[in-house]
PDB file of C-alpha atoms in Angstrom:
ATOM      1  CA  UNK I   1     133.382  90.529 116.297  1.00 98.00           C
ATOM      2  CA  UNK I   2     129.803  90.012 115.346  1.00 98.00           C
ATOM      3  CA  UNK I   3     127.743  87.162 113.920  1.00 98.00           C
ATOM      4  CA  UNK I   4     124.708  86.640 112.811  1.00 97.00           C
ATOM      5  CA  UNK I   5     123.856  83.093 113.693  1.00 97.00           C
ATOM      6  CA  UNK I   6     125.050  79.519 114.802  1.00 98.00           C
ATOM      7  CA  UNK I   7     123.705  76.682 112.720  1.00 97.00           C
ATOM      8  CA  UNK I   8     123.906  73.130 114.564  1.00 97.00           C
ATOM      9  CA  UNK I   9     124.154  69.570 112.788  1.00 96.00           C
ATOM     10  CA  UNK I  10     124.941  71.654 109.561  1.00 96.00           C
ATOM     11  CA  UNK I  11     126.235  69.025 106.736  1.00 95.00           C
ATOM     12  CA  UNK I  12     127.020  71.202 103.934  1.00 93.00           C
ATOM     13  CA  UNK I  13     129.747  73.402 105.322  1.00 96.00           C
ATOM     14  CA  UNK I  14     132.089  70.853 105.338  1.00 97.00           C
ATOM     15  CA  UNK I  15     132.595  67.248 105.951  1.00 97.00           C
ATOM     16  CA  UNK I  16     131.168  65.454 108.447  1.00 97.00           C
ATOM     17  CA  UNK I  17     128.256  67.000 111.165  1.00 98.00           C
ATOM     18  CA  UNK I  18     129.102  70.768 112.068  1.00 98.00           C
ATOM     19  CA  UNK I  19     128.458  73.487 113.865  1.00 98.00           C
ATOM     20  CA  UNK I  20     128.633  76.670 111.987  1.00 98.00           C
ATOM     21  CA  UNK I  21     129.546  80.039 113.039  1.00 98.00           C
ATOM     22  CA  UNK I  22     128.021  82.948 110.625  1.00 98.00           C
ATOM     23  CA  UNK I  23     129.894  85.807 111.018  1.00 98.00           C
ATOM     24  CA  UNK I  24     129.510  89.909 110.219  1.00 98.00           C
ATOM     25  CA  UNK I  25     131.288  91.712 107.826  1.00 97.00           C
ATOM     26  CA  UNK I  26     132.692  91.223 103.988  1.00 97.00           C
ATOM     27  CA  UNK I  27     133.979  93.572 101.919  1.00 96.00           C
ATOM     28  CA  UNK I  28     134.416  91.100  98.571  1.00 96.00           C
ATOM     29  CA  UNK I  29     130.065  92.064  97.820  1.00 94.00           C
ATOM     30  CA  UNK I  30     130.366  88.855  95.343  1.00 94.00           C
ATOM     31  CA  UNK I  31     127.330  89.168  92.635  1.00 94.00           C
ATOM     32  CA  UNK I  32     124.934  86.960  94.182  1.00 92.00           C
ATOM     33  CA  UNK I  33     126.263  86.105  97.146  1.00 92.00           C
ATOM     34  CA  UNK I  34     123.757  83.825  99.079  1.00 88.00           C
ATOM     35  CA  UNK I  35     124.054  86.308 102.016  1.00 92.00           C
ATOM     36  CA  UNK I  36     124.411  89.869 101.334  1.00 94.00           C
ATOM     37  CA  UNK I  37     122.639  90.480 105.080  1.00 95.00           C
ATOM     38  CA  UNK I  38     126.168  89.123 106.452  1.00 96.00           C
ATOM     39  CA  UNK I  39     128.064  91.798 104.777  1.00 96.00           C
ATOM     40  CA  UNK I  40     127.562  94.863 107.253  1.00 97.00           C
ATOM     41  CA  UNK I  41     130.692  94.394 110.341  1.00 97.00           C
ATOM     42  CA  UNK I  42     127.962  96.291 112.512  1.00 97.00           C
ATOM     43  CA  UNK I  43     125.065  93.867 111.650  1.00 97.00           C
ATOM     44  CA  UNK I  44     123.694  90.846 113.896  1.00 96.00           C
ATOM     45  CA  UNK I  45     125.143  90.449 117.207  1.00 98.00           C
ATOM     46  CA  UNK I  46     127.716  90.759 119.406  1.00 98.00           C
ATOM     47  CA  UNK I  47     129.916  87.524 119.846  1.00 98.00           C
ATOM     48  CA  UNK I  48     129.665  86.379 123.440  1.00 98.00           C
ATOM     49  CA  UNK I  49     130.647  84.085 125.916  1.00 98.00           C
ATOM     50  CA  UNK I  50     126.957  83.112 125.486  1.00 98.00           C
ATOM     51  CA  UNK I  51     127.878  82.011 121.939  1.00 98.00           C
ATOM     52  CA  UNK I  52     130.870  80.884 122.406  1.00 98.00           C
ATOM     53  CA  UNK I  53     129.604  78.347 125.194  1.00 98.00           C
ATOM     54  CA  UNK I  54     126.885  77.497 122.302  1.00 98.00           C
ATOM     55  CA  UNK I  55     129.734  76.628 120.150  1.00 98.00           C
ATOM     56  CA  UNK I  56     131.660  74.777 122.938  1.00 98.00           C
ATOM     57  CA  UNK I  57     128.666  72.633 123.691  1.00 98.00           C
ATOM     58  CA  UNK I  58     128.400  71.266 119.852  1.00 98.00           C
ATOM     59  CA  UNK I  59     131.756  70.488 119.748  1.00 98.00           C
ATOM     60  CA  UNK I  60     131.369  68.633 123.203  1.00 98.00           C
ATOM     61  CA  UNK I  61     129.129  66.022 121.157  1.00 98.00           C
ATOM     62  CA  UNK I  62     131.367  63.014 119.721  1.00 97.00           C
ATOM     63  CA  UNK I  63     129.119  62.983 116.507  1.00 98.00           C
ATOM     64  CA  UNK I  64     129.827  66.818 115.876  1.00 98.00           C
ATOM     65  CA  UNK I  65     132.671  66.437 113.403  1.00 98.00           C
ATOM     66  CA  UNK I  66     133.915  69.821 113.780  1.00 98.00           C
ATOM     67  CA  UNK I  67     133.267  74.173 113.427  1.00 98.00           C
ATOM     68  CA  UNK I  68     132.942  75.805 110.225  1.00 98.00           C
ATOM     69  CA  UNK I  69     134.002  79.686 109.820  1.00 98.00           C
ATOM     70  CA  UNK I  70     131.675  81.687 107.576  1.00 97.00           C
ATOM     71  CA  UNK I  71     129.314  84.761 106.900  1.00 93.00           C
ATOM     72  CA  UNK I  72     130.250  87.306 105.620  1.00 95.00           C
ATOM     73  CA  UNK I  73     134.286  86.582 106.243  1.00 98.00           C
ATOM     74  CA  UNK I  74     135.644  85.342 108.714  1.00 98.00           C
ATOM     75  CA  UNK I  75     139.028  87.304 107.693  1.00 98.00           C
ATOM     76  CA  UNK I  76     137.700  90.479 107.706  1.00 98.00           C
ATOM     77  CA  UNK I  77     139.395  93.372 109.267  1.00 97.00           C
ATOM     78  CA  UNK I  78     136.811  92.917 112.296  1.00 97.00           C
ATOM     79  CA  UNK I  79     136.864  89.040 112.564  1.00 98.00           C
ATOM     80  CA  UNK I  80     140.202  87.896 112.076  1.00 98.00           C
ATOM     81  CA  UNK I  81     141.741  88.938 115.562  1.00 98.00           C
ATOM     82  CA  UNK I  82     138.906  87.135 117.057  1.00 98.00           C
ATOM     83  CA  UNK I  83     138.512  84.023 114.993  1.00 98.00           C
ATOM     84  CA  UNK I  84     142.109  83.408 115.036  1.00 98.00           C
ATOM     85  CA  UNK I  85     142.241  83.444 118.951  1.00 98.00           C
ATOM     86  CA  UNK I  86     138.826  81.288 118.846  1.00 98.00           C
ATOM     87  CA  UNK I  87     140.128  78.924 116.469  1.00 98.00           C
ATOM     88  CA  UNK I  88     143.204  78.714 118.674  1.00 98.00           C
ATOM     89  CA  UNK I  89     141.020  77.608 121.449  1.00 98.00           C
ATOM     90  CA  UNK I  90     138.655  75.348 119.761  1.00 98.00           C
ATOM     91  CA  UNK I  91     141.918  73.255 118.050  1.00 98.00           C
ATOM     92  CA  UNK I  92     143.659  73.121 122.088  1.00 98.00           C
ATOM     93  CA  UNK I  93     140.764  71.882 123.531  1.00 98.00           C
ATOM     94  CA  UNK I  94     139.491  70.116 120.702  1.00 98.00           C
ATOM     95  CA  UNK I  95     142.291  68.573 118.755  1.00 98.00           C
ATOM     96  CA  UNK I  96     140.294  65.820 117.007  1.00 97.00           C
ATOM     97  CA  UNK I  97     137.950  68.283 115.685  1.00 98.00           C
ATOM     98  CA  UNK I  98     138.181  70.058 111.843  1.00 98.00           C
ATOM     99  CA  UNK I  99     138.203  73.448 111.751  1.00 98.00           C
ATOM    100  CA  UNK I 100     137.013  74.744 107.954  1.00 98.00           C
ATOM    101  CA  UNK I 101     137.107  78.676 106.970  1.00 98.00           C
ATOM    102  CA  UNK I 102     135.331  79.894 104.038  1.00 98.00           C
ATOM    103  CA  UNK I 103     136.390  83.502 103.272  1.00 98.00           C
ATOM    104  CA  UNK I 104     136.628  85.828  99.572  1.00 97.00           C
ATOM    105  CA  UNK I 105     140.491  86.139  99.981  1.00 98.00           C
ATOM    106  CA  UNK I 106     142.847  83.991  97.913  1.00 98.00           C
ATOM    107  CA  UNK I 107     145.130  81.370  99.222  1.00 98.00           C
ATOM    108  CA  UNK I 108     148.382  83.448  99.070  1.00 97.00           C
ATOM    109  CA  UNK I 109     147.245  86.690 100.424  1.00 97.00           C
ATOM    110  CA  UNK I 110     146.362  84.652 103.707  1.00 98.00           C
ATOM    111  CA  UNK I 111     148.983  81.537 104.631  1.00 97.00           C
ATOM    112  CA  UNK I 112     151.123  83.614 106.399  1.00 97.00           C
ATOM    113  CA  UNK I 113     148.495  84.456 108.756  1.00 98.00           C
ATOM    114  CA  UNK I 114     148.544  83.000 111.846  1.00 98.00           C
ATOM    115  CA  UNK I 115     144.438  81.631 112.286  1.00 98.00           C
ATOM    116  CA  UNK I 116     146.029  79.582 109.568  1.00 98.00           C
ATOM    117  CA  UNK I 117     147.908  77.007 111.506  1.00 98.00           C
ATOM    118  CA  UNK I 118     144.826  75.940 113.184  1.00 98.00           C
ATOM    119  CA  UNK I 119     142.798  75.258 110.014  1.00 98.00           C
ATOM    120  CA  UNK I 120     142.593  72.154 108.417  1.00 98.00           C
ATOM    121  CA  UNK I 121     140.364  73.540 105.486  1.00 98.00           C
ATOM    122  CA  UNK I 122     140.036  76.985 103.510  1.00 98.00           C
ATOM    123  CA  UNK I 123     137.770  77.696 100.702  1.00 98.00           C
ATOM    124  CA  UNK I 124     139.396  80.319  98.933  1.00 98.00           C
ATOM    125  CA  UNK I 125     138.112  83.017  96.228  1.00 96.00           C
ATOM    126  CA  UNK I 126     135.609  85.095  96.133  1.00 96.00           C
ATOM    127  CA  UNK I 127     131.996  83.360  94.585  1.00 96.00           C
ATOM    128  CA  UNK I 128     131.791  84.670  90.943  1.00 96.00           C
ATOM    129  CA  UNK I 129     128.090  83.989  90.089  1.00 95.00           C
ATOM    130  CA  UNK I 130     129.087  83.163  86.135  1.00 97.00           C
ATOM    131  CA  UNK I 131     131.096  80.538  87.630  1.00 95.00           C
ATOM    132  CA  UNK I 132     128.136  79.100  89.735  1.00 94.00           C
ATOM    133  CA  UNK I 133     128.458  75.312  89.963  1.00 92.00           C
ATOM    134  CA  UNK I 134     125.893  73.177  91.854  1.00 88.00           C
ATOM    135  CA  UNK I 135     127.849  70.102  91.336  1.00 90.00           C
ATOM    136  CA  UNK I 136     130.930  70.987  93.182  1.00 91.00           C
ATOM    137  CA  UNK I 137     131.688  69.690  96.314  1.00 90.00           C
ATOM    138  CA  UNK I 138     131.942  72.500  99.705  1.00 94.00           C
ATOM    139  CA  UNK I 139     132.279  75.630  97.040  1.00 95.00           C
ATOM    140  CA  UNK I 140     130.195  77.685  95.532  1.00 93.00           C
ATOM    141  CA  UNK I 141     131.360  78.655  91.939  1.00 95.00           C
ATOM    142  CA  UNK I 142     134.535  76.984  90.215  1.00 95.00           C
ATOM    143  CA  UNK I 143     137.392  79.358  90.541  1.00 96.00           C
ATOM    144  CA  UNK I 144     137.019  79.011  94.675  1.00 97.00           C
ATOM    145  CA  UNK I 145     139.497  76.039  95.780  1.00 97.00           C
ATOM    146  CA  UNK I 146     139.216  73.503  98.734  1.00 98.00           C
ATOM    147  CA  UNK I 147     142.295  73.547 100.299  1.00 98.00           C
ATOM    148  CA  UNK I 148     144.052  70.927 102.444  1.00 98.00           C
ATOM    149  CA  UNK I 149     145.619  73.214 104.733  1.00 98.00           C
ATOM    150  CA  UNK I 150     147.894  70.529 106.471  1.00 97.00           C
ATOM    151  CA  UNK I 151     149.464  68.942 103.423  1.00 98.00           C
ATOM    152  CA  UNK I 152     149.569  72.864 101.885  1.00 98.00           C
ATOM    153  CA  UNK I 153     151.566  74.095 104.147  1.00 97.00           C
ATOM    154  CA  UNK I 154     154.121  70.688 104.641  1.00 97.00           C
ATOM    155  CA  UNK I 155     154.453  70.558 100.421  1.00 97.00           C
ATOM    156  CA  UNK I 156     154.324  74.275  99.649  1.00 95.00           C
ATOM    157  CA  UNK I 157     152.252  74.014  97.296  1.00 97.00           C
ATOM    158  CA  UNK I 158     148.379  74.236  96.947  1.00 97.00           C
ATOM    159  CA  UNK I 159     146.678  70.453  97.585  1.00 98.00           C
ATOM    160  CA  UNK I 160     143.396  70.442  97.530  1.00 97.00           C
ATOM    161  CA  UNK I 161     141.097  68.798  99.479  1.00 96.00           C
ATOM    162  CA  UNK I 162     139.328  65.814  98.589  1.00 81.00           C
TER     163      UNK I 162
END
């Protein structure tokens, strides 16, 4: 996996104060997609145990609500095996902490994978510029969703996030 940054006391990724990890790689290309340099799986940097202690030591803070998966896509075919074992990781050692994912991918091509028990939040759907909202809360255009993933997956059915 590669990223291209790590944004600390980020408060629009989510709720609360967050670290957020930027990822490499997309293949959705949304129509103006706020960063098309994320979209190459070759592009930034290789993720590290340098990074990853970066990561560790924001979520070591108390006030550092939790980690936020983006880029690019987290679920890409070159993320997913190592955000799901990251996400693992961050959710044994740090229980109390949220763990959102943004990614293009729809809600029922991904619950059955397995980064998704250790999610508490997914923004679904692919950002479609005519559906561009600056009002919404955590999403970018309306179709995406803001899914509880907790409640989700107990119900069956899609609840969304308030």
């Amino acid at each position: 996996m590669r990223y291209h940054n790590i944004t600390k006391d980020d408060m629009l990724n989510g709720e609360g104060l967050r670290v957020v990890l930027w990822v490499a790689g997309c293949i959705h290309g949304c129509k103006g997609c706020q960063n098309p340099i994320t979209w190459d799986p070759n592009g930034g940097l290789p993720f590290d145990e340098i990074a990853k202690e970066e990561i560790f030591d924001e979520l070591d803070k108390d006030y550092v609500s939790g980690i936020t998966f983006s880029g690019g896509d987290p679920l890409h075919p070159a993320n997913i095996k190592d955000i799901t074992a990251l996400a693992k990781e961050i959710k044994d050692k740090y229980p109390d902490k949220t763990i959102w994912l943004y990614t293009g991918d729809k809600w029922d091509t991904i619950k059955d994978y397995e980064v998704v028990q250790y999610l508490d939040v997914v923004v679904d759907g692919e950002f479609k510029e005519e559906l561009k909202d600056e009002l919404v809360h955590w999403k970018g255009s309306t179709n995406q969703m803001v899914i509880d993933v907790k409640n989700t997956l107990e119900v069956g059915l899609v609840v969304l996030y308030d």
